[in-house]
PDB file of C-alpha atoms in Angstrom:
ATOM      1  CA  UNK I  10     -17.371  -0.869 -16.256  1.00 32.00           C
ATOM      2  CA  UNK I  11     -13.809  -2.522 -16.524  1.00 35.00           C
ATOM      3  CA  UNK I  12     -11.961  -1.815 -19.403  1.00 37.00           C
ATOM      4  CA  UNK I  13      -8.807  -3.734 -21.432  1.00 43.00           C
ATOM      5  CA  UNK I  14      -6.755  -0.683 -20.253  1.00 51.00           C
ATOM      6  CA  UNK I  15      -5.825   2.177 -17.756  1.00 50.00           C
ATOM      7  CA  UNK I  16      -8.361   0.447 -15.088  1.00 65.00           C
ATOM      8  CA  UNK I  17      -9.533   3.115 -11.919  1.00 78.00           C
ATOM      9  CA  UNK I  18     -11.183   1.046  -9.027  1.00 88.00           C
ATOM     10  CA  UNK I  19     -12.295   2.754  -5.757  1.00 90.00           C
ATOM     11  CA  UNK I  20     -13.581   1.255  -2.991  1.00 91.00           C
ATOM     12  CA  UNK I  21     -17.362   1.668  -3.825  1.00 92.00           C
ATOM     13  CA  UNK I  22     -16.257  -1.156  -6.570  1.00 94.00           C
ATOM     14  CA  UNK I  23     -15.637  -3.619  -4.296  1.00 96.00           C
ATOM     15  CA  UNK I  24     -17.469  -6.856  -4.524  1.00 97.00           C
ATOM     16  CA  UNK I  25     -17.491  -8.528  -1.258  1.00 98.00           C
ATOM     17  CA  UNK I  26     -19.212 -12.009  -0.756  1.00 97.00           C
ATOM     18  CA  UNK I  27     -17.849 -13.051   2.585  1.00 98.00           C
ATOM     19  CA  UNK I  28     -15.736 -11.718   5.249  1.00 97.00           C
ATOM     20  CA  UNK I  29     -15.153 -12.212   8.736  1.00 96.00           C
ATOM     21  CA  UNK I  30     -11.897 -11.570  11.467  1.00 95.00           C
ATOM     22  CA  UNK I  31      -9.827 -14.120   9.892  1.00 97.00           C
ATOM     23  CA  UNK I  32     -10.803 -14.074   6.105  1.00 98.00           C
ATOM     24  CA  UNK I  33     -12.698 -11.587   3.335  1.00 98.00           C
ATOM     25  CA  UNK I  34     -13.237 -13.377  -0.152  1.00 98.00           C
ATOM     26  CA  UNK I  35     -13.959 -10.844  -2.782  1.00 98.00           C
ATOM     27  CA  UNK I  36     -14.577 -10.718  -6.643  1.00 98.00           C
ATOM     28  CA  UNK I  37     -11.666  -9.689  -8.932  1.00 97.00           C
ATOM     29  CA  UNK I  38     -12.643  -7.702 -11.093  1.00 96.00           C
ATOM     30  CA  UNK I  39     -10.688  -8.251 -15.031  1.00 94.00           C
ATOM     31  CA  UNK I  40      -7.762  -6.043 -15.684  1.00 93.00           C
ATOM     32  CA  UNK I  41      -6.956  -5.166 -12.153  1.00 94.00           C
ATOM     33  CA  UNK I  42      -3.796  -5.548 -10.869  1.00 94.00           C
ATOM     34  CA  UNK I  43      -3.547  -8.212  -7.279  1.00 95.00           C
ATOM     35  CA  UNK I  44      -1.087  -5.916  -5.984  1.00 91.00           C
ATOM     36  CA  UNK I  45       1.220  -2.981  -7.085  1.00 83.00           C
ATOM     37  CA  UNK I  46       3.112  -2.810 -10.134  1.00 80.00           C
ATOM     38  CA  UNK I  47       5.164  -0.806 -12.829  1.00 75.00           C
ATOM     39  CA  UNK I  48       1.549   0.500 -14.183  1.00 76.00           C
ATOM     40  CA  UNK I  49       0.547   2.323 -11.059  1.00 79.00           C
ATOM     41  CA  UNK I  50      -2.527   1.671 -12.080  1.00 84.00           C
ATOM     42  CA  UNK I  51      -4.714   1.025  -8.357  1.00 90.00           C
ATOM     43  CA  UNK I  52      -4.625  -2.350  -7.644  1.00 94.00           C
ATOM     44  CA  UNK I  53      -7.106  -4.715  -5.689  1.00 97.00           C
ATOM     45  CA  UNK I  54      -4.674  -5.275  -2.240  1.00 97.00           C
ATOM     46  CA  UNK I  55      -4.409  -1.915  -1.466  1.00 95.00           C
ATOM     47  CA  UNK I  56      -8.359  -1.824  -2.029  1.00 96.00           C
ATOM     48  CA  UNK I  57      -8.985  -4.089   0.204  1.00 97.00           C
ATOM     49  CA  UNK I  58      -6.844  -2.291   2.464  1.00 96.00           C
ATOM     50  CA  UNK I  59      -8.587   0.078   2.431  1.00 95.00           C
ATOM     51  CA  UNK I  60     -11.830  -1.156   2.644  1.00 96.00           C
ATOM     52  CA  UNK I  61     -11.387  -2.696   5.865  1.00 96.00           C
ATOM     53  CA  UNK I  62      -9.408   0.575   7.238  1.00 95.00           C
ATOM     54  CA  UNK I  63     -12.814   2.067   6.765  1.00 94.00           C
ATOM     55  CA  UNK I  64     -15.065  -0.167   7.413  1.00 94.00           C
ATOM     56  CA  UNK I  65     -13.810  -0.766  10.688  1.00 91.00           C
ATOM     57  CA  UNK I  66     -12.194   2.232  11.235  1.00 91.00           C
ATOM     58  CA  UNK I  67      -8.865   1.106  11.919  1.00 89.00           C
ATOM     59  CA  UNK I  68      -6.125   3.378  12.538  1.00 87.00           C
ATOM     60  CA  UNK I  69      -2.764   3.075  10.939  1.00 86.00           C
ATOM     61  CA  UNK I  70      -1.755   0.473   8.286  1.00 89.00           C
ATOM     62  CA  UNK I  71      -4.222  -2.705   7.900  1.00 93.00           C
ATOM     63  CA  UNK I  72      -3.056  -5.769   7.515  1.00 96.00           C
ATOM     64  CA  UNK I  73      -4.040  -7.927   4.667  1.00 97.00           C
ATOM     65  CA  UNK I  74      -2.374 -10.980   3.829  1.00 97.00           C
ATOM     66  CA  UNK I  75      -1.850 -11.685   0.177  1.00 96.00           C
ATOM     67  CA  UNK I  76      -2.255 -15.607  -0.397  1.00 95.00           C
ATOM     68  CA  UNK I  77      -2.819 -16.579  -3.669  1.00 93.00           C
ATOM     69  CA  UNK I  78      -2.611 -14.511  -7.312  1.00 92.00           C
ATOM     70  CA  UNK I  79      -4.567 -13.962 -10.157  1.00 93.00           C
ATOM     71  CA  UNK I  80      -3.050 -12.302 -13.531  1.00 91.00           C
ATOM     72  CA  UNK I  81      -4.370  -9.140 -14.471  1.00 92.00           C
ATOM     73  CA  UNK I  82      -6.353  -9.708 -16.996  1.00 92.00           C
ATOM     74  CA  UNK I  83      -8.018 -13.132 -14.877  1.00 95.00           C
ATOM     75  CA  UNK I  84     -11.351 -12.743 -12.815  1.00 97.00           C
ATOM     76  CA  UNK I  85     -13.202 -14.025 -10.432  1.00 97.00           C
ATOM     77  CA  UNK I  86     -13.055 -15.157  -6.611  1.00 98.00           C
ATOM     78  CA  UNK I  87     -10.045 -14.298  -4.229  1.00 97.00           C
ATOM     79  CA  UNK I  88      -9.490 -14.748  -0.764  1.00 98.00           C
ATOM     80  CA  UNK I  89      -7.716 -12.850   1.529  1.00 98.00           C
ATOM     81  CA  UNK I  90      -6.209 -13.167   5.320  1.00 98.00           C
ATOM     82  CA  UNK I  91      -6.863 -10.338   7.454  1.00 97.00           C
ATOM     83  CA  UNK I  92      -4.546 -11.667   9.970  1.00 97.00           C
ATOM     84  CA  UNK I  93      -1.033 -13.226   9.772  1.00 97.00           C
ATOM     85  CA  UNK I  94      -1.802 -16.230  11.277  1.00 97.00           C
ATOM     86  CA  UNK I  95      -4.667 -16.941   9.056  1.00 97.00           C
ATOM     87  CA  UNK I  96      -2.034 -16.075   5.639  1.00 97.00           C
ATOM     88  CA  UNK I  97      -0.033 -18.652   7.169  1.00 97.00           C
ATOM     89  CA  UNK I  98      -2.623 -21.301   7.282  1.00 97.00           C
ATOM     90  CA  UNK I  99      -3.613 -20.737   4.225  1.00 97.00           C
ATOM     91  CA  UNK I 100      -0.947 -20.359   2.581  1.00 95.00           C
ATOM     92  CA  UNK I 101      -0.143 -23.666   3.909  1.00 95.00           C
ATOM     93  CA  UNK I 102      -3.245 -25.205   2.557  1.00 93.00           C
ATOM     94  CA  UNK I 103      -2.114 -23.852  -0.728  1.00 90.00           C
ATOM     95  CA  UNK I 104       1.493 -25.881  -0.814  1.00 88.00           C
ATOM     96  CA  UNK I 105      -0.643 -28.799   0.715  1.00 89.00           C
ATOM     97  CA  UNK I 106      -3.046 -28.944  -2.539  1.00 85.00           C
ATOM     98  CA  UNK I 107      -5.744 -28.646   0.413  1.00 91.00           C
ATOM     99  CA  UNK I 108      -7.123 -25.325  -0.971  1.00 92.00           C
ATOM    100  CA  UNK I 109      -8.631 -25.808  -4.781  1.00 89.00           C
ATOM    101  CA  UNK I 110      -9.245 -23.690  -7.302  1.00 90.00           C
ATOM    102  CA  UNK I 111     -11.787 -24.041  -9.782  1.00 93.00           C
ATOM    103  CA  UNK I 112     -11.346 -22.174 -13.269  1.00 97.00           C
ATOM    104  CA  UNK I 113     -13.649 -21.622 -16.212  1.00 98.00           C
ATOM    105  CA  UNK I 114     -12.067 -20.733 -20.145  1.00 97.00           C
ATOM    106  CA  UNK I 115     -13.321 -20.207 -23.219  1.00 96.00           C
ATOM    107  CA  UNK I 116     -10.557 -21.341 -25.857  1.00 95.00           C
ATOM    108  CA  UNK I 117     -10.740 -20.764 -29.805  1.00 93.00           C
ATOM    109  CA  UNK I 118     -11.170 -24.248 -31.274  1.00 94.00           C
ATOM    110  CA  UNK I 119     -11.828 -27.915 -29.607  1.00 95.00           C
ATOM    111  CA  UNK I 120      -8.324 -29.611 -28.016  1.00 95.00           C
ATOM    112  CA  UNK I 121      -8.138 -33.250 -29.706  1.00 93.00           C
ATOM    113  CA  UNK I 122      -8.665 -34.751 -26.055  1.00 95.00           C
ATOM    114  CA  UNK I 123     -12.024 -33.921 -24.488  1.00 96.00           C
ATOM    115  CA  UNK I 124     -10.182 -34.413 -21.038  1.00 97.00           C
ATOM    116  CA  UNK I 125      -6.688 -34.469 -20.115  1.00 96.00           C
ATOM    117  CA  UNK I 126      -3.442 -33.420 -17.862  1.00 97.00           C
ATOM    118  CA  UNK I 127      -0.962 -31.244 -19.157  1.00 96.00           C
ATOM    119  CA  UNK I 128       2.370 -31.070 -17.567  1.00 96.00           C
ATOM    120  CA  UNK I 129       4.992 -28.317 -19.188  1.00 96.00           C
ATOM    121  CA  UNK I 130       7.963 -26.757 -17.698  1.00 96.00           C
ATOM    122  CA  UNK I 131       7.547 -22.676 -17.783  1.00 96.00           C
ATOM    123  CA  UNK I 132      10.424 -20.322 -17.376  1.00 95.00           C
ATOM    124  CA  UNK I 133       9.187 -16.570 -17.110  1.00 92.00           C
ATOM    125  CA  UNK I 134      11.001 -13.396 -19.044  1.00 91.00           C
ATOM    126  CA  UNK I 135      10.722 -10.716 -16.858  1.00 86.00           C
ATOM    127  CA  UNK I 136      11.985  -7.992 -19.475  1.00 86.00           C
ATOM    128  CA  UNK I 137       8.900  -8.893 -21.423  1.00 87.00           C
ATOM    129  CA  UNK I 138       6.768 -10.082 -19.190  1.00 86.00           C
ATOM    130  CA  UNK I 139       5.784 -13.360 -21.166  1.00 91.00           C
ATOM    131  CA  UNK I 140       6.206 -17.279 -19.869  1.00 94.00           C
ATOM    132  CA  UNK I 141       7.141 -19.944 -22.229  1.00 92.00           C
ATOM    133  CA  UNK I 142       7.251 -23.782 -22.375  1.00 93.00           C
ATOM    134  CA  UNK I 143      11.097 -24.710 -22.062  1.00 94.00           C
ATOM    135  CA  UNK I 144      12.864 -28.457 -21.853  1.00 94.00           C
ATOM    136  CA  UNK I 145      12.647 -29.331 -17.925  1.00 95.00           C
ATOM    137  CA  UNK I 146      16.480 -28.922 -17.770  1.00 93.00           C
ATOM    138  CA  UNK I 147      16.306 -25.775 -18.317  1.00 94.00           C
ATOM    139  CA  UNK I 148      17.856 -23.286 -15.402  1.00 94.00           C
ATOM    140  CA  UNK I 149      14.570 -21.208 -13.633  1.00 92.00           C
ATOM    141  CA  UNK I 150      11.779 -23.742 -15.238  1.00 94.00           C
ATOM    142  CA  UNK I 151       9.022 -24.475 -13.188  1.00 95.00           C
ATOM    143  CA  UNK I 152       6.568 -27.339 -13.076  1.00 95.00           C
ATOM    144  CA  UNK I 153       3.654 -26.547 -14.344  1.00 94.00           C
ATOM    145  CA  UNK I 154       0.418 -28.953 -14.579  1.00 95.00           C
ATOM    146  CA  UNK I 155      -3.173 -29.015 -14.670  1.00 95.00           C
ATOM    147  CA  UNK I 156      -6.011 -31.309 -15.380  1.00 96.00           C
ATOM    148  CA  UNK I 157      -8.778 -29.925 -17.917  1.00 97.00           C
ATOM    149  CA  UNK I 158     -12.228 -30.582 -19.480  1.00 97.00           C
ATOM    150  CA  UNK I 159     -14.051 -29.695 -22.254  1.00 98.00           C
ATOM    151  CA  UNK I 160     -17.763 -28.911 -21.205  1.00 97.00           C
ATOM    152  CA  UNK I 161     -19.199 -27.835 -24.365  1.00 97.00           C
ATOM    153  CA  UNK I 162     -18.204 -26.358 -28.105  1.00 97.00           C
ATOM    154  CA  UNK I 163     -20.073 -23.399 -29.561  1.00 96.00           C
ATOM    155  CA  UNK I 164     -19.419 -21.217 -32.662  1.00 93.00           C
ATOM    156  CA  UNK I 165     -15.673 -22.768 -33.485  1.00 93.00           C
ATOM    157  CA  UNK I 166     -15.164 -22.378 -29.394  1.00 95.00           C
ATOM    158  CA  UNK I 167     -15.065 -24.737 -26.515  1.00 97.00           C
ATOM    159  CA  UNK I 168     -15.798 -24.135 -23.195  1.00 98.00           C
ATOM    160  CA  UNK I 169     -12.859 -25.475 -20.528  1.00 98.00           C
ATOM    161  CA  UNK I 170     -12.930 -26.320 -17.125  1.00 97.00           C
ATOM    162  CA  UNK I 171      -9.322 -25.821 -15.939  1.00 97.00           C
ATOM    163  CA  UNK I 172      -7.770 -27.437 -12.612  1.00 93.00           C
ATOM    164  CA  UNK I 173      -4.365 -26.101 -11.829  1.00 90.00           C
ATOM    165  CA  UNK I 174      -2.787 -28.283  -9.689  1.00 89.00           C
ATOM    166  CA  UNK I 175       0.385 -25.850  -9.694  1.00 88.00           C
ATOM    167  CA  UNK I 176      -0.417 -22.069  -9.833  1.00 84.00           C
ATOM    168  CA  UNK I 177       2.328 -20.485 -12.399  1.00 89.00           C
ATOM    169  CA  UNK I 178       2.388 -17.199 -13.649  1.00 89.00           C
ATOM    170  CA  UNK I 179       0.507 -17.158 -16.940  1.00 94.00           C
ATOM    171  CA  UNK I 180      -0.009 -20.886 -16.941  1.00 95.00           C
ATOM    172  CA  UNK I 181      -3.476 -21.750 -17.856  1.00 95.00           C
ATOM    173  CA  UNK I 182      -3.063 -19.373 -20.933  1.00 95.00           C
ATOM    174  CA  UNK I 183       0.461 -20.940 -21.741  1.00 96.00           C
ATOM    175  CA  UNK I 184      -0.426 -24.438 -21.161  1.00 96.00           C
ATOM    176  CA  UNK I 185      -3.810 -24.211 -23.467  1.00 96.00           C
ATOM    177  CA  UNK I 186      -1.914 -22.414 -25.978  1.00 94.00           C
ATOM    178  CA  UNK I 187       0.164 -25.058 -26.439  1.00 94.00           C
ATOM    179  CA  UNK I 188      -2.542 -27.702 -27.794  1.00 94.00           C
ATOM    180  CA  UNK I 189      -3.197 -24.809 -30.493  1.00 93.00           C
ATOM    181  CA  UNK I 190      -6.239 -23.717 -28.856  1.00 95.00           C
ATOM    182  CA  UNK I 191      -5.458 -20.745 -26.874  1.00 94.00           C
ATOM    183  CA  UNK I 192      -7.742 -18.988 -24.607  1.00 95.00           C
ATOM    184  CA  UNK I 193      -9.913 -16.450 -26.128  1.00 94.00           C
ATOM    185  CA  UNK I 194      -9.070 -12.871 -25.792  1.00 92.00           C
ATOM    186  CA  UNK I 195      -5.342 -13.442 -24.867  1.00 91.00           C
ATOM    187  CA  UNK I 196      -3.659 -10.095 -25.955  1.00 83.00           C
ATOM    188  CA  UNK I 197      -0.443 -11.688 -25.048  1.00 86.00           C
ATOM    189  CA  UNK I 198      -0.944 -15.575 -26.470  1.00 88.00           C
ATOM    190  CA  UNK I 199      -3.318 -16.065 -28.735  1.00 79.00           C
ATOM    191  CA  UNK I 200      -2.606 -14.200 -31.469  1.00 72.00           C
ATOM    192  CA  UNK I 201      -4.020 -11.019 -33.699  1.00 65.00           C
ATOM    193  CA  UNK I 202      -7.212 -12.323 -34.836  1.00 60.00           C
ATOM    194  CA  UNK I 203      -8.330 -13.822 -31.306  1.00 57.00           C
ATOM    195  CA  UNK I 204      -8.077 -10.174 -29.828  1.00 58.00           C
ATOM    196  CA  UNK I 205     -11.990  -9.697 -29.052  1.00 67.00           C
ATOM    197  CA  UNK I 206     -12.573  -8.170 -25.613  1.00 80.00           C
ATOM    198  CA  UNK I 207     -11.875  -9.812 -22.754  1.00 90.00           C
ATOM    199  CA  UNK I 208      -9.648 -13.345 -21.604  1.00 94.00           C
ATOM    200  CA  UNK I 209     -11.940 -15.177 -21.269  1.00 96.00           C
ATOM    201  CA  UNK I 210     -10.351 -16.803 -18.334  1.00 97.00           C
ATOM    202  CA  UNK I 211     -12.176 -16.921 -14.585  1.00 98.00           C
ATOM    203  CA  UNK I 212     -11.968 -17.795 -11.538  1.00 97.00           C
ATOM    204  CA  UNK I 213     -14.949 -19.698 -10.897  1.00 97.00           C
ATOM    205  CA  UNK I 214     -14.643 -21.529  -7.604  1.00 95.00           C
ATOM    206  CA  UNK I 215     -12.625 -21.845  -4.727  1.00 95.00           C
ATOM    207  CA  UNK I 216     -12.727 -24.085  -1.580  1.00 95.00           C
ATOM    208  CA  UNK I 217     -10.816 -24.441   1.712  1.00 96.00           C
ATOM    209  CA  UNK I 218     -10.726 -25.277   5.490  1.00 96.00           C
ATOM    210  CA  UNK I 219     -11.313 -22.035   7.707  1.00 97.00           C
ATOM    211  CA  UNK I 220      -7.786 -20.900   9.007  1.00 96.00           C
ATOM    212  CA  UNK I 221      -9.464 -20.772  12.656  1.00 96.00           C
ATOM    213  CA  UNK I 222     -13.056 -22.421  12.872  1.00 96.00           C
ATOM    214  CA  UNK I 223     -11.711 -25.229  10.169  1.00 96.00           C
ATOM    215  CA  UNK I 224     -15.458 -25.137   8.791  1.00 97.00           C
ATOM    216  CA  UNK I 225     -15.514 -25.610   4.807  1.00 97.00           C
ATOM    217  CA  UNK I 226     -15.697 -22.812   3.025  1.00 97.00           C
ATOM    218  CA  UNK I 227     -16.761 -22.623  -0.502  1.00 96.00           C
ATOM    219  CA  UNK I 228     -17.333 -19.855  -2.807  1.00 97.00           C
ATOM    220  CA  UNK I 229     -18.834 -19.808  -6.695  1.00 96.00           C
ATOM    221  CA  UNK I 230     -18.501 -16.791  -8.465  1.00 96.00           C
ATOM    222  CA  UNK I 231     -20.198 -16.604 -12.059  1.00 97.00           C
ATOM    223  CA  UNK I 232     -18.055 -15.010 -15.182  1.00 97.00           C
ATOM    224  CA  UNK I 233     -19.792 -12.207 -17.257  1.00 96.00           C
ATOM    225  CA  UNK I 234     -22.438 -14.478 -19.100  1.00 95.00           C
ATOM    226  CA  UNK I 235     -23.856 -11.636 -20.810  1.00 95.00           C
ATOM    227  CA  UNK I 236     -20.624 -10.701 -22.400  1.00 94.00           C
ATOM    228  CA  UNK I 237     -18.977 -12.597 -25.982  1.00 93.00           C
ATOM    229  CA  UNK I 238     -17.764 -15.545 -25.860  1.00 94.00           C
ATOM    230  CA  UNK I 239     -19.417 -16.603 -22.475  1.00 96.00           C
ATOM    231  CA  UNK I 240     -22.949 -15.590 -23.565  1.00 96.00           C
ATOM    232  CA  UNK I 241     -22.201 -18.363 -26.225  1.00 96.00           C
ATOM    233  CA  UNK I 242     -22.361 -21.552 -23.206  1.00 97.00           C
ATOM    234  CA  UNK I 243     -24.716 -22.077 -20.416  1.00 95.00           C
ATOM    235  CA  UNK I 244     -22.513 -21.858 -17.851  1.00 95.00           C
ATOM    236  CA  UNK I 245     -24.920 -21.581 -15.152  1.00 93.00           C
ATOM    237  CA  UNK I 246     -25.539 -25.669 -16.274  1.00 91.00           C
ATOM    238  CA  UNK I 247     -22.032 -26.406 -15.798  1.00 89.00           C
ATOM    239  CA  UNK I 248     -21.563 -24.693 -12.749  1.00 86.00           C
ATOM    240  CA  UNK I 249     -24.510 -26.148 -10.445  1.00 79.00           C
ATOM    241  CA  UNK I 250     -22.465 -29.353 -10.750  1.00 58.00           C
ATOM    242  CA  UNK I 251     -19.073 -27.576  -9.131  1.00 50.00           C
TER     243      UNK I 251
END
């Protein structure tokens, strides 16, 4: 079990739903770190790492490419490169828009629009470790935008499908937080009373062309639907439509 805090992840915690020479797609678990930070808490690259140093008993340091990001407190699918050239393509695919990402969030109250883009401008403090909406002229602020879609309100909640069409540091949580209906469980955003367990925030779904065989990958992973507030929406409905 994953808590809020002080995480320890091995390698026998691993989820792994696809890998190959070119590409390994696991499941994030919450409240990991993607890679090393101030925390030193262990963090999912270098478990990868060393998953595939064992697995295939490779000797000396194993490469893993690093693509994409998910914040720490985020879930859900990630891929990987296991080769430079494929971190490359994909990484490619990424600036391209040719790699999606799929997210699901549960947000405290119902935004006025059922459906709508949001476009902000986001400048990071790293002293703090917080983003914030800024005016676009701004020096250091970053497009941000994403399209979203309310699926489905339960209990004073609503259940969000999120496209990012950029992929900012905090951004989903930022950018819902600004139609007053931040994302549920956000330690950082949301506010005192909305501190209940976990963001609810996940990475549901990603697709994207095969750095080598160009075949189309997709991958679904499900949030924790036994868990409050996801237990509240059937998200397994939603999702067969993805």
């Amino acid at each position: 079990m994953f808590g809020n805090e002080g995480v320890q992840m091995t390698v026998e915690d691993l989820k792994v739903i696809y890998e190959d020479n070119q590409v390994i797609v696991v499941i994030k678990p919450q409240n990991v770190p993607v890679q090393a930070d101030s925390s030193e808490d262990v963090d999912l690259l270098s478990i990868v790492k060393e998953y595939v140093k064992v697995k295939y008993d490779k000797p000396g340091d194993v490469y893993i490419g690093l693509v994409h990001r998910l914040d720490r407190p985020t879930g859900g699918v990630m891929v990987f490169a296991r080769t430079s050239k494929a971190a490359a393509r994909l990484s490619e695919s990424i600036k391209s828009g040719e790699m999606s990402k799929k997210y699901l969030a549960v947000v405290v109250g119902e935004p006025c629009e059922k459906a709508g883009k949001l476009v902000h401008y986001l400048k990071k403090n790293p002293m703090n470790n917080t983003v914030m909406t800024v005016p676009q002229v701004t020096e250091g602020a970053k497009r941000a935008e994403l399209d979203y879609r309310v699926l489905d309100t339960q209990k004073g909640l609503s259940l969000v499908d999120i496209d990012l069409i950029t992929g900012r540091s905090h951004q989903a949580r930022v950018q819902m937080t600004s139609l007053r209906t931040p994302i549920f469980g956000d330690r950082r955003y949301a506010g005192e009373r909305f501190i209940k367990g976990n963001l609810a925030l996940w990475a549901v779904t990603v697709k994207f062309e095969h750095p080598v065989s160009h075949e189309k990958m997709v991958f679904t992973v499900y949030p924790p639907t036994d868990e409050i507030p996801w237990k509240y929406f059937d998200v397994d409905r939603f999702l067969r439509v993805h």
